[in-house]
Tab-separated table of C-alpha atoms in Angstrom:
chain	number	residue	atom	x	y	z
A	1	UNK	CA	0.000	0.000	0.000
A	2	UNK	CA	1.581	3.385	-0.933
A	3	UNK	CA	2.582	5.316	1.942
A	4	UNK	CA	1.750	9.340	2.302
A	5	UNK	CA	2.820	12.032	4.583
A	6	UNK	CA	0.813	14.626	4.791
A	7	UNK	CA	1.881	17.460	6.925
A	8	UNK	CA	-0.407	20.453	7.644
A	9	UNK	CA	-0.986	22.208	10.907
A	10	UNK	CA	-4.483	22.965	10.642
A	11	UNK	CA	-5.137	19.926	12.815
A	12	UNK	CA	-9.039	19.636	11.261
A	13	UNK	CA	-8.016	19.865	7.979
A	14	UNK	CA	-5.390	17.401	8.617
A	15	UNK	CA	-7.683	15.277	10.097
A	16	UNK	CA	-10.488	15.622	7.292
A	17	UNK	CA	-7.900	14.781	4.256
A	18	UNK	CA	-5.775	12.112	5.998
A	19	UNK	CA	-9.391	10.062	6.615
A	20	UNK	CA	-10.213	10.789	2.955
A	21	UNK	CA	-7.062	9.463	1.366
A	22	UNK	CA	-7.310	6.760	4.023
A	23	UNK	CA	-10.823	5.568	2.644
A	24	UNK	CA	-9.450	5.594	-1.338
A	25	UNK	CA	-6.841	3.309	-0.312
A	26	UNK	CA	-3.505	4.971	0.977
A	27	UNK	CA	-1.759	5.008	4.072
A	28	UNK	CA	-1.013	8.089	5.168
A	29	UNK	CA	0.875	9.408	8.290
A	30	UNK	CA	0.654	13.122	9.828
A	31	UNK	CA	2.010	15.669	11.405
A	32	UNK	CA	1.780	19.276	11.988
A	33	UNK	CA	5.514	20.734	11.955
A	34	UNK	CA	8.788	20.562	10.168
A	35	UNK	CA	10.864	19.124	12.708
A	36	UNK	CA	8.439	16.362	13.200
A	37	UNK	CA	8.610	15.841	9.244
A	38	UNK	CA	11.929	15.393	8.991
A	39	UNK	CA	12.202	13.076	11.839
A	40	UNK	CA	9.356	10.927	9.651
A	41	UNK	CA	10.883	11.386	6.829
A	42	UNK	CA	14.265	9.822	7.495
A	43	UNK	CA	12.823	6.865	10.121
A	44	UNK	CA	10.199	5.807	7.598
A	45	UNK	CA	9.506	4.973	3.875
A	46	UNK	CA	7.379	7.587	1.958
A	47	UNK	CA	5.799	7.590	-1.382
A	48	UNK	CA	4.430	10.671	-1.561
A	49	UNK	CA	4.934	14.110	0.513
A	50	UNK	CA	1.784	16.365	1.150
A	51	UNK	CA	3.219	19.699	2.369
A	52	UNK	CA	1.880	22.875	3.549
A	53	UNK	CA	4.307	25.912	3.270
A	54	UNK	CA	3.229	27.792	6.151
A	55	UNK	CA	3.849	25.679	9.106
A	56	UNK	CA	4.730	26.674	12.467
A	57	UNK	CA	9.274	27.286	12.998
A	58	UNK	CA	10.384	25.830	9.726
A	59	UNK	CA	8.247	26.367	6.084
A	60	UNK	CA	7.451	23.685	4.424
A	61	UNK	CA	9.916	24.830	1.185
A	62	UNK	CA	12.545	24.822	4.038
A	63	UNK	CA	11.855	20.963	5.254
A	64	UNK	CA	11.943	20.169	1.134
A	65	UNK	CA	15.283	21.758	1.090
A	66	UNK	CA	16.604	19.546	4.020
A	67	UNK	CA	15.256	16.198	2.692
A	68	UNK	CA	15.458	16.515	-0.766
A	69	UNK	CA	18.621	14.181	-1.042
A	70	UNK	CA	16.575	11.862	1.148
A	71	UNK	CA	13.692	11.674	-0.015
A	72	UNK	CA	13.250	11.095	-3.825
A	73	UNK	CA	9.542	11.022	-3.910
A	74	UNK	CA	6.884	13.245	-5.580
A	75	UNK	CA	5.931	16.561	-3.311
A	76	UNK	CA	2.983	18.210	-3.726
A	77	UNK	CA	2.806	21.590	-1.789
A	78	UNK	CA	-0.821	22.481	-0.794
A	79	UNK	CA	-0.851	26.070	0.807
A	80	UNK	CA	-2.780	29.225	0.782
A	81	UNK	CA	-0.176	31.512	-0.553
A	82	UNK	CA	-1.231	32.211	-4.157
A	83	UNK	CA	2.021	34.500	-4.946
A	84	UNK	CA	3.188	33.864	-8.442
A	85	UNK	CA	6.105	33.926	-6.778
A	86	UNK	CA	5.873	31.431	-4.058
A	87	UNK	CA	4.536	28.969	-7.010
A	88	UNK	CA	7.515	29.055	-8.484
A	89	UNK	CA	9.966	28.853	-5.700
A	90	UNK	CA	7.768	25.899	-4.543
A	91	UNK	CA	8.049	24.479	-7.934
A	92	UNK	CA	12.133	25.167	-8.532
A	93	UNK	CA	12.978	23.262	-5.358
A	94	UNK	CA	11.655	20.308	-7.615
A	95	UNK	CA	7.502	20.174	-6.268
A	96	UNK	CA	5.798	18.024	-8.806
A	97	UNK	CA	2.479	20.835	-7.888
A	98	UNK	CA	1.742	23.457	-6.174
A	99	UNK	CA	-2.299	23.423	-4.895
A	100	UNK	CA	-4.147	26.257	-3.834
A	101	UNK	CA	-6.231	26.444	-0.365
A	102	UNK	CA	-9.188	26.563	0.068
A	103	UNK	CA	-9.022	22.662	-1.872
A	104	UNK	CA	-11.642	19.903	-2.893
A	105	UNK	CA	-10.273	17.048	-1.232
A	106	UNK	CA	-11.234	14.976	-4.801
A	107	UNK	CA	-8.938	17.524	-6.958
A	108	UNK	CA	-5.915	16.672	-4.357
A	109	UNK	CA	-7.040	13.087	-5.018
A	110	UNK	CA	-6.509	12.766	-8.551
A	111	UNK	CA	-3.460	14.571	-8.410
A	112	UNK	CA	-2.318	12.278	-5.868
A	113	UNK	CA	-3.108	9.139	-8.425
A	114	UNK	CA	-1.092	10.581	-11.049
A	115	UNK	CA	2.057	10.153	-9.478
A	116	UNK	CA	0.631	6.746	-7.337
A	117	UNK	CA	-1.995	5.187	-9.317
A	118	UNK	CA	-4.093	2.590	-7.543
A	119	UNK	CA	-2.785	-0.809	-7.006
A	120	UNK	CA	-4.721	-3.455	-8.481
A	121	UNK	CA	-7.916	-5.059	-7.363
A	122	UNK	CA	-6.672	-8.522	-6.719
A	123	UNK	CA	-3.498	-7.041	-5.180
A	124	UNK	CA	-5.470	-4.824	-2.843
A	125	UNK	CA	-8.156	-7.266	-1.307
A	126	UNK	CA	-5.248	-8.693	0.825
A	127	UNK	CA	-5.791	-5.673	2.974
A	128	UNK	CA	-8.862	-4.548	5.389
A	129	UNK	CA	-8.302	-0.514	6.677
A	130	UNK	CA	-10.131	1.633	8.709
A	131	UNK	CA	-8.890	4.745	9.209
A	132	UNK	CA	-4.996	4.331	10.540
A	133	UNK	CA	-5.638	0.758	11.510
A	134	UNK	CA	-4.845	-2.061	8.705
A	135	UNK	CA	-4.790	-5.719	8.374
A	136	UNK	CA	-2.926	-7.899	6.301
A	137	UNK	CA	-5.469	-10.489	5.600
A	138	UNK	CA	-2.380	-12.899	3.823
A	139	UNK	CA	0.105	-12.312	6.380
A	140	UNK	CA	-1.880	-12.086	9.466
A	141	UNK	CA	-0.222	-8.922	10.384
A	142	UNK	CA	-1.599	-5.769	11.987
A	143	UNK	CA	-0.684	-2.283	11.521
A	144	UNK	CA	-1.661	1.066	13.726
A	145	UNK	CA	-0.108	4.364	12.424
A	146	UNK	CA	2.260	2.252	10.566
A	147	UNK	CA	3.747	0.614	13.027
A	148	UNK	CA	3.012	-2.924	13.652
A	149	UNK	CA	0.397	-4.368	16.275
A	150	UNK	CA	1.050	-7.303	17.880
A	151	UNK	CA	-2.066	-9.670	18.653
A	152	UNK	CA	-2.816	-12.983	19.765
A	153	UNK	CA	-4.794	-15.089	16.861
A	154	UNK	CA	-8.237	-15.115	18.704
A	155	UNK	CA	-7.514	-11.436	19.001
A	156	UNK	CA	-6.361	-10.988	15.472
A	157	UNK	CA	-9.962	-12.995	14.714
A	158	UNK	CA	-12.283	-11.156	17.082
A	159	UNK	CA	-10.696	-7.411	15.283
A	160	UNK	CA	-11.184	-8.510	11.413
A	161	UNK	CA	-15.000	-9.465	12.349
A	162	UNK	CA	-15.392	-6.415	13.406
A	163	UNK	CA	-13.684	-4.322	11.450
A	164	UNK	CA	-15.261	-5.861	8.791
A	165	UNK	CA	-18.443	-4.747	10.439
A	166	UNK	CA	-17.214	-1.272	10.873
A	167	UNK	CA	-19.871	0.624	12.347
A	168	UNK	CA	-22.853	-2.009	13.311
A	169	UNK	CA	-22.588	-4.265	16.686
A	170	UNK	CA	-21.495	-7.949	16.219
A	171	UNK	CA	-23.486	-10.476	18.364
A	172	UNK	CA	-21.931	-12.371	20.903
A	173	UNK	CA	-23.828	-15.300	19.693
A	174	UNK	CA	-22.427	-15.401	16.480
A	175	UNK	CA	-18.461	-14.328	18.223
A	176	UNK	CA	-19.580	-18.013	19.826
A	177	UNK	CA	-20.658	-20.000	16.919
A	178	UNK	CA	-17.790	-18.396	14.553
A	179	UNK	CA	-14.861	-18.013	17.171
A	180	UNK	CA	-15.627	-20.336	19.635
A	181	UNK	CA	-17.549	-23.321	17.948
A	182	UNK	CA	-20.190	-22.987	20.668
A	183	UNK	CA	-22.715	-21.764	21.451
A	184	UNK	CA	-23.293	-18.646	23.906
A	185	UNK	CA	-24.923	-19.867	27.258
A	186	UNK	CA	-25.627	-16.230	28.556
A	187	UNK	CA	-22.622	-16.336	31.328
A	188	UNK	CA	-19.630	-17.159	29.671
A	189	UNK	CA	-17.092	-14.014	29.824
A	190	UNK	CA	-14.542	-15.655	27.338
A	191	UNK	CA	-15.321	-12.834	24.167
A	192	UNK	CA	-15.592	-10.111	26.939
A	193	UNK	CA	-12.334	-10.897	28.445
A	194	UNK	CA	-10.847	-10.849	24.121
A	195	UNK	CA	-12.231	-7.601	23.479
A	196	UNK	CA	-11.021	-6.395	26.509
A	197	UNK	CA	-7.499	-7.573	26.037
A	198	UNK	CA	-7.982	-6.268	22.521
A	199	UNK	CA	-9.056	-2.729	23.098
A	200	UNK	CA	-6.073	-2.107	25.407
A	201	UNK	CA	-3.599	-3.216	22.539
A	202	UNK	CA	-5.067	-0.646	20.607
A	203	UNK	CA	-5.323	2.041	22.518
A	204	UNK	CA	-1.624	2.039	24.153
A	205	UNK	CA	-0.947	3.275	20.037
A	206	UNK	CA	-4.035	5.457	19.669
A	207	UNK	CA	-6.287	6.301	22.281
A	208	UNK	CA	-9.010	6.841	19.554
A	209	UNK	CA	-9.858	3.427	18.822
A	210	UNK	CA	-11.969	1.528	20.999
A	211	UNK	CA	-13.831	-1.784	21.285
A	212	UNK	CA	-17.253	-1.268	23.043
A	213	UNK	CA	-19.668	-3.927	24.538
A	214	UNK	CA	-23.143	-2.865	23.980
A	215	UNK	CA	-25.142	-4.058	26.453
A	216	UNK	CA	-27.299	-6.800	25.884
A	217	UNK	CA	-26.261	-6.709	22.266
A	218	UNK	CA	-22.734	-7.714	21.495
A	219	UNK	CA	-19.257	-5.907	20.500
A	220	UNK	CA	-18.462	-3.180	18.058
A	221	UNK	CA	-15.375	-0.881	17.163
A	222	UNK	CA	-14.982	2.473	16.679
A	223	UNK	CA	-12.357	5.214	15.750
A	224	UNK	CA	-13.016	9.127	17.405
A	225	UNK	CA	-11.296	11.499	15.420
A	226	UNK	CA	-8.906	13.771	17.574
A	227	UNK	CA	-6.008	13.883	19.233
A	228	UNK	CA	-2.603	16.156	18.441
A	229	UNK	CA	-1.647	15.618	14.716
């Protein structure tokens, strides 16, 4: 799965395009300043850099200056300065674009795909995503804001169920039949005691995620936006 950093300091905005890139298919990290950039930049492998200009200490035309040897990918800077000449100095430093604010999250999409066009259909169904959380269905591996997520396999089971139910409540009964190969006898605290186990693992990487029991109903999961980008 190609790999984006997107770094903007408008934490909303951030938020609002790094779910929307997230739901066509990309991974994307994010972060609000320079310094933090950099740091991402040389610890991790990128595909693509997102980049404001006006960020908070360093501009984003000087973090593209720093990491330029580093970091061969496409940039595309996305900023509200509309100067001719900050288009072109954004541009010289070797930006494959330069996007204007305010910007439809679909026109930063397809300019996105020109430089990393969309895997395959057969290539992606090996993965399941949800926001920053991602499975590989083939490998049996697990990965929160990139990093990997270590899980026992009833607790790798239990979280593909319901991510693959993203959003509606998964019965225990059928946790029982599917999981368990029994049937639920209405005291049995084995799930319970999975999810449990499960939504800590989570949250110790992002407190955002959680695993609920609803009452009388079953288990379902759930990502809050929020947090410091």
């Amino acid at each position: 799965m190609q790999h984006i950093l997107l770094v903007e300091d408008d934490a909303e905005l951030c938020r609002l395009v790094a779910d929307f890139l997230q739901n066509e298919g990309y991974q994307v990290s994010s972060c609000g300043n320079a310094q933090k950039a950099k740091k991402l930049l040389l610890a991790q492998r990128f595909d693509l850099l997102v980049c404001d200009v006006m960020l908070p200490g360093s501009s984003g035309f000087d973090l593209v200056k720093q990491i330029r040897q580093q970091f061969k990918g496409p940039v595309l800077f996305m900023t509200a300065q509309t100067s001719v000449g900050a288009q072109l100095q954004g541009l010289e430093l070797g930006a494959q674009d330069y996007l204007l604010k305010p910007l439809d999250p679909r026109i930063l999409l397809a300019k996105i795909r020109v430089f990393l066009p969309l895997p395959s259909v057969g290539s992606e169904s090996i993965y399941l995503q949800r926001h920053n959380l991602k499975i590989d269905q083939v490998a049996g591996r697990v990965f929160l804001n990139a990093q990997e997520l270590r899980l026992t396999n009833a607790e790798l089971q239990l979280l593909q169920t319901l991510l693959e139910n993203y959003g509606s409540v998964v019965s225990r009964e059928r946790l029982f039949r599917e999981q368990l190969t029994r049937e639920y006898d209405g005291v049995d605290r084995t799930m319970d005691g999975r999810a449990s186990r499960l939504r800590k693992k989570l949250q110790q990487q992002d407190p955002n995620w959680n695993v609920q029991v609803v009452w009388g109903q079953g288990y379902r999961i759930s990502h809050t936006a929020g947090g410091d980008q």
